[in-house]
Short mmCIF file of C-alpha atoms in Angstrom, two decimals:
data_model
loop_
_atom_site.label_atom_id
_atom_site.label_comp_id
_atom_site.label_asym_id
_atom_site.label_seq_id
_atom_site.Cartn_x
_atom_site.Cartn_y
_atom_site.Cartn_z
CA UNK A 5 -19.75 -55.11 -50.58
CA UNK A 6 -16.44 -56.68 -49.58
CA UNK A 7 -13.24 -55.17 -51.00
CA UNK A 8 -9.92 -57.06 -51.06
CA UNK A 9 -6.86 -54.82 -51.03
CA UNK A 10 -3.34 -56.02 -51.91
CA UNK A 11 -0.05 -54.20 -52.39
CA UNK A 12 1.98 -52.45 -49.70
CA UNK A 13 1.25 -48.91 -50.96
CA UNK A 14 -2.48 -49.42 -51.21
CA UNK A 15 -2.74 -51.04 -47.77
CA UNK A 16 -0.55 -48.37 -46.20
CA UNK A 17 -2.82 -45.68 -47.62
CA UNK A 18 -5.95 -47.37 -46.25
CA UNK A 19 -4.30 -47.62 -42.80
CA UNK A 20 -3.16 -43.98 -42.95
CA UNK A 21 -6.68 -42.81 -43.77
CA UNK A 22 -8.03 -44.90 -40.89
CA UNK A 23 -5.51 -43.26 -38.54
CA UNK A 24 -6.45 -39.77 -39.71
CA UNK A 25 -10.21 -40.31 -39.62
CA UNK A 26 -10.50 -42.72 -36.70
CA UNK A 27 -12.87 -44.85 -38.82
CA UNK A 28 -11.97 -48.53 -38.79
CA UNK A 29 -15.40 -50.13 -39.18
CA UNK A 30 -15.17 -53.13 -41.49
CA UNK A 31 -11.37 -53.01 -41.76
CA UNK A 32 -9.16 -55.98 -40.96
CA UNK A 33 -5.78 -57.28 -42.00
CA UNK A 34 -5.02 -60.92 -42.72
CA UNK A 35 -1.39 -61.82 -42.34
CA UNK A 36 0.64 -64.83 -43.49
CA UNK A 37 4.20 -63.60 -42.99
CA UNK A 38 6.19 -60.64 -41.75
CA UNK A 39 9.04 -58.51 -42.99
CA UNK A 40 10.34 -54.95 -42.45
CA UNK A 41 7.65 -53.31 -44.63
CA UNK A 42 4.84 -55.42 -43.20
CA UNK A 43 5.99 -54.69 -39.64
CA UNK A 44 5.61 -50.95 -40.30
CA UNK A 45 2.12 -51.52 -41.65
CA UNK A 46 1.21 -53.55 -38.57
CA UNK A 47 2.56 -50.87 -36.22
CA UNK A 48 0.32 -48.28 -37.88
CA UNK A 49 -2.64 -50.69 -37.92
CA UNK A 50 -2.21 -51.26 -34.17
CA UNK A 51 -2.27 -47.51 -33.55
CA UNK A 52 -5.44 -47.23 -35.61
CA UNK A 53 -7.05 -50.20 -33.84
CA UNK A 54 -7.43 -52.28 -36.99
CA UNK A 55 -7.78 -56.01 -36.18
CA UNK A 56 -4.97 -58.27 -37.47
CA UNK A 57 -5.78 -61.94 -38.14
CA UNK A 58 -3.06 -64.54 -38.58
CA UNK A 59 -3.69 -66.73 -41.62
CA UNK A 60 -1.74 -68.99 -43.94
CA UNK A 61 -0.76 -68.48 -47.55
CA UNK A 62 -3.55 -70.70 -48.83
CA UNK A 63 -6.17 -68.56 -47.06
CA UNK A 64 -4.77 -65.39 -48.64
CA UNK A 65 -4.57 -67.08 -52.05
CA UNK A 66 -8.26 -67.88 -51.72
CA UNK A 67 -9.14 -64.28 -50.80
CA UNK A 68 -7.36 -62.76 -53.78
CA UNK A 69 -8.93 -65.09 -56.38
CA UNK A 70 -11.62 -62.46 -57.02
CA UNK A 71 -8.97 -59.93 -58.13
CA UNK A 72 -7.39 -59.52 -61.57
CA UNK A 73 -4.40 -61.83 -61.95
CA UNK A 74 -1.82 -59.02 -61.71
CA UNK A 75 -3.26 -57.92 -58.37
CA UNK A 76 -3.13 -61.39 -56.74
CA UNK A 77 0.44 -61.11 -55.51
CA UNK A 78 -0.42 -60.45 -51.87
CA UNK A 79 3.15 -60.83 -50.52
CA UNK A 80 1.82 -62.21 -47.27
CA UNK A 81 -0.65 -59.45 -46.32
CA UNK A 82 -4.19 -58.62 -47.38
CA UNK A 83 -6.62 -55.96 -46.17
CA UNK A 84 -10.32 -56.83 -46.11
CA UNK A 85 -12.85 -53.99 -46.21
CA UNK A 86 -16.34 -55.17 -45.25
CA UNK A 87 -19.27 -52.95 -46.14
CA UNK A 88 -17.19 -50.81 -48.51
CA UNK A 89 -19.39 -48.03 -49.95
CA UNK A 90 -20.57 -48.36 -53.53
CA UNK A 91 -19.42 -44.80 -54.27
CA UNK A 92 -15.98 -43.64 -53.20
CA UNK A 93 -15.59 -40.42 -51.22
CA UNK A 94 -13.41 -38.97 -53.97
CA UNK A 95 -15.99 -39.76 -56.67
CA UNK A 96 -16.86 -36.19 -57.65
CA UNK A 97 -20.04 -34.91 -59.32
CA UNK A 98 -18.66 -32.97 -62.29
CA UNK A 99 -21.44 -30.37 -62.52
CA UNK A 100 -21.12 -29.53 -58.83
CA UNK A 101 -17.33 -29.30 -59.14
CA UNK A 102 -17.63 -26.90 -62.08
CA UNK A 103 -20.09 -24.74 -60.14
CA UNK A 104 -17.69 -24.46 -57.21
CA UNK A 105 -14.72 -23.85 -59.55
CA UNK A 106 -16.37 -20.80 -61.07
CA UNK A 107 -16.35 -19.09 -57.68
CA UNK A 108 -12.58 -19.57 -57.41
CA UNK A 109 -11.52 -17.21 -60.19
CA UNK A 110 -7.97 -16.56 -59.07
CA UNK A 111 -7.17 -19.95 -57.61
CA UNK A 112 -4.65 -22.11 -59.45
CA UNK A 113 -6.38 -25.26 -60.67
CA UNK A 114 -5.24 -28.09 -62.92
CA UNK A 115 -7.61 -30.63 -64.46
CA UNK A 116 -6.52 -33.63 -66.49
CA UNK A 117 -8.90 -35.30 -68.93
CA UNK A 118 -8.24 -38.91 -69.96
CA UNK A 119 -9.78 -39.72 -73.33
CA UNK A 120 -10.38 -43.51 -73.40
CA UNK A 121 -7.25 -44.57 -71.50
CA UNK A 122 -7.96 -48.27 -71.09
CA UNK A 123 -4.92 -49.67 -69.28
CA UNK A 124 -5.50 -49.51 -65.51
CA UNK A 125 -1.73 -49.36 -64.94
CA UNK A 126 -1.64 -46.11 -66.91
CA UNK A 127 -4.68 -44.71 -65.13
CA UNK A 128 -3.17 -45.51 -61.74
CA UNK A 129 0.19 -43.99 -62.66
CA UNK A 130 -1.49 -40.81 -63.91
CA UNK A 131 -3.52 -40.48 -60.70
CA UNK A 132 -0.30 -40.88 -58.72
CA UNK A 133 1.25 -38.00 -60.71
CA UNK A 134 -1.90 -35.96 -60.11
CA UNK A 135 -1.33 -36.38 -56.37
CA UNK A 136 2.35 -35.43 -56.56
CA UNK A 137 1.82 -32.37 -58.76
CA UNK A 138 -1.36 -31.02 -57.22
CA UNK A 139 -3.97 -31.69 -59.89
CA UNK A 140 -7.44 -30.61 -58.82
CA UNK A 141 -9.47 -33.20 -60.73
CA UNK A 142 -9.19 -36.20 -63.06
CA UNK A 143 -11.97 -36.57 -65.64
CA UNK A 144 -12.68 -39.88 -67.41
CA UNK A 145 -15.46 -41.07 -69.74
CA UNK A 146 -18.07 -43.56 -68.58
CA UNK A 147 -17.37 -45.80 -71.59
CA UNK A 148 -14.19 -47.17 -73.19
CA UNK A 149 -11.88 -46.41 -70.28
CA UNK A 150 -10.45 -47.93 -67.13
CA UNK A 151 -12.60 -45.75 -64.86
CA UNK A 152 -13.36 -48.15 -61.98
CA UNK A 153 -10.85 -46.31 -59.82
CA UNK A 154 -12.57 -47.00 -56.51
CA UNK A 155 -12.39 -50.81 -56.61
CA UNK A 156 -9.78 -51.71 -59.22
CA UNK A 157 -6.76 -53.09 -57.41
CA UNK A 158 -4.47 -52.54 -60.41
CA UNK A 159 -5.33 -48.83 -60.38
CA UNK A 160 -4.94 -48.73 -56.57
CA UNK A 161 -1.50 -50.33 -56.69
CA UNK A 162 -0.27 -48.33 -59.70
CA UNK A 163 -1.40 -45.11 -58.00
CA UNK A 164 0.29 -46.10 -54.71
CA UNK A 165 -3.06 -45.60 -53.01
CA UNK A 166 -3.70 -42.13 -54.47
CA UNK A 167 -6.81 -43.40 -56.28
CA UNK A 168 -8.60 -43.36 -52.91
CA UNK A 169 -8.33 -39.59 -52.43
CA UNK A 170 -7.42 -37.75 -55.66
CA UNK A 171 -10.74 -36.26 -56.91
CA UNK A 172 -12.05 -38.15 -59.93
CA UNK A 173 -15.17 -37.53 -62.02
CA UNK A 174 -16.60 -40.01 -64.54
CA UNK A 175 -18.75 -38.25 -67.16
CA UNK A 176 -20.92 -39.43 -70.01
CA UNK A 177 -19.66 -36.89 -72.55
CA UNK A 178 -16.07 -35.66 -72.53
CA UNK A 179 -16.66 -33.03 -75.19
CA UNK A 180 -19.42 -31.46 -73.11
CA UNK A 181 -17.25 -31.66 -69.99
CA UNK A 182 -14.41 -29.84 -71.72
CA UNK A 183 -16.84 -27.19 -72.98
CA UNK A 184 -17.98 -26.67 -69.39
CA UNK A 185 -14.37 -26.33 -68.26
CA UNK A 186 -13.79 -23.65 -70.90
CA UNK A 187 -16.92 -21.83 -69.78
CA UNK A 188 -15.51 -21.92 -66.23
CA UNK A 189 -12.32 -20.16 -67.38
CA UNK A 190 -10.00 -23.09 -68.14
CA UNK A 191 -7.60 -23.10 -71.07
CA UNK A 192 -7.49 -26.55 -72.66
CA UNK A 193 -4.29 -28.16 -73.99
CA UNK A 194 -4.30 -31.44 -75.89
CA UNK A 195 -1.18 -33.62 -75.78
CA UNK A 196 0.15 -34.76 -79.13
CA UNK A 197 3.58 -35.35 -80.60
CA UNK A 198 3.01 -32.74 -83.34
CA UNK A 199 2.09 -29.89 -81.00
CA UNK A 200 3.85 -26.82 -79.67
CA UNK A 201 6.91 -27.35 -77.47
CA UNK A 202 5.59 -27.39 -73.89
CA UNK A 203 8.67 -25.60 -72.56
CA UNK A 204 7.74 -22.51 -74.59
CA UNK A 205 4.26 -22.18 -73.07
CA UNK A 206 3.10 -20.18 -70.08
CA UNK A 207 0.22 -22.07 -68.53
CA UNK A 208 -2.63 -20.00 -67.02
CA UNK A 209 -3.95 -20.39 -63.51
CA UNK A 210 -6.78 -22.60 -64.75
CA UNK A 211 -5.27 -25.28 -66.95
CA UNK A 212 -6.80 -28.42 -68.43
CA UNK A 213 -4.66 -31.11 -70.07
CA UNK A 214 -6.26 -33.68 -72.37
CA UNK A 215 -4.46 -37.01 -72.78
CA UNK A 216 -5.47 -39.33 -75.61
CA UNK A 217 -5.92 -43.07 -75.60
CA UNK A 218 -2.95 -45.44 -75.84
CA UNK A 219 -3.61 -46.35 -79.45
CA UNK A 220 -5.59 -43.60 -81.16
CA UNK A 221 -4.73 -40.44 -79.28
CA UNK A 222 -7.31 -37.69 -78.73
CA UNK A 223 -10.66 -38.14 -80.50
CA UNK A 224 -11.28 -35.58 -83.28
CA UNK A 225 -14.30 -33.86 -81.67
CA UNK A 226 -12.43 -33.52 -78.41
CA UNK A 227 -9.28 -32.23 -80.10
CA UNK A 228 -11.39 -29.51 -81.75
CA UNK A 229 -12.23 -28.22 -78.27
CA UNK A 230 -8.57 -27.74 -77.37
CA UNK A 231 -7.18 -24.20 -77.38
CA UNK A 232 -3.74 -25.52 -78.23
CA UNK A 233 -1.90 -28.78 -78.88
CA UNK A 234 1.31 -29.31 -76.88
CA UNK A 235 4.17 -31.76 -77.21
CA UNK A 236 7.12 -32.86 -75.11
CA UNK A 237 10.53 -32.52 -76.79
CA UNK A 238 12.34 -35.86 -76.81
CA UNK A 239 15.45 -37.35 -78.42
CA UNK A 240 14.76 -41.11 -78.49
CA UNK A 241 14.42 -43.48 -81.44
CA UNK A 242 10.79 -44.46 -80.76
CA UNK A 243 8.07 -42.03 -81.75
CA UNK A 244 6.30 -41.25 -78.48
CA UNK A 245 6.13 -41.56 -74.68
CA UNK A 246 3.79 -43.84 -72.78
CA UNK A 247 0.61 -41.88 -71.93
CA UNK A 248 1.20 -42.06 -68.18
CA UNK A 249 4.81 -40.85 -68.54
CA UNK A 250 3.72 -38.02 -70.82
CA UNK A 251 0.97 -37.02 -68.40
CA UNK A 252 3.49 -36.93 -65.56
CA UNK A 253 5.86 -34.69 -67.52
CA UNK A 254 3.08 -32.27 -68.47
CA UNK A 255 1.65 -32.17 -64.96
CA UNK A 256 5.11 -31.40 -63.61
CA UNK A 257 5.62 -28.56 -66.06
CA UNK A 258 2.27 -27.00 -65.12
CA UNK A 259 3.11 -27.44 -61.43
CA UNK A 260 6.63 -26.02 -61.87
CA UNK A 261 5.27 -22.86 -63.46
CA UNK A 262 2.75 -22.36 -60.68
CA UNK A 263 5.10 -22.69 -57.68
#
């Protein structure tokens, strides 16, 4: 398959991975203009040996037509990935991950479960926070969620490229997945405005955070699996935080307690 990548962050991350791995097969950059940020990308691409093809704006406009409208702003540079694998390297088999986690009893691990988060901007932003605050795994359901993390350009851009390496597992049954996490020693915390103040909690080494959907929150059966419900103290006039902002705050608090 052919993948079209736009956005400075996402392209920079692809180039960085090529530099680190030495693998540039199928990679090329099409360029319609330059600027300080693009020049830095081109310098790294040259070091990696990635071909750069001069093109015009119309050619780039044609390439990005296959992308969602919000991802079509190429800003003069597009990366083309020919022969992109159907399954991303960071697409994790959940059962295998759980099996390996059980052998790491004393290791600090943080898992975040996204219950039907459908906005790819939110998914990308959460994955970016997972990278910054050391989350071990993101778990998403196979249905009713923006889970196409490996080829969704909105997720790639919102995550600043982190969606290409933060471990992600897409499962058919979130309730079963959370039960498996509990069996592996994880304590499970659901995020909800009516929960216990997060600043009063001491998170264990193995922590799982469950974030509900943008509109309905955490599904009842999944909430029943949570050991505790936690909330973020706020002082604003609206009733709640955006799910990606809330996830970032909770991930930071877990990370802060573990450093």
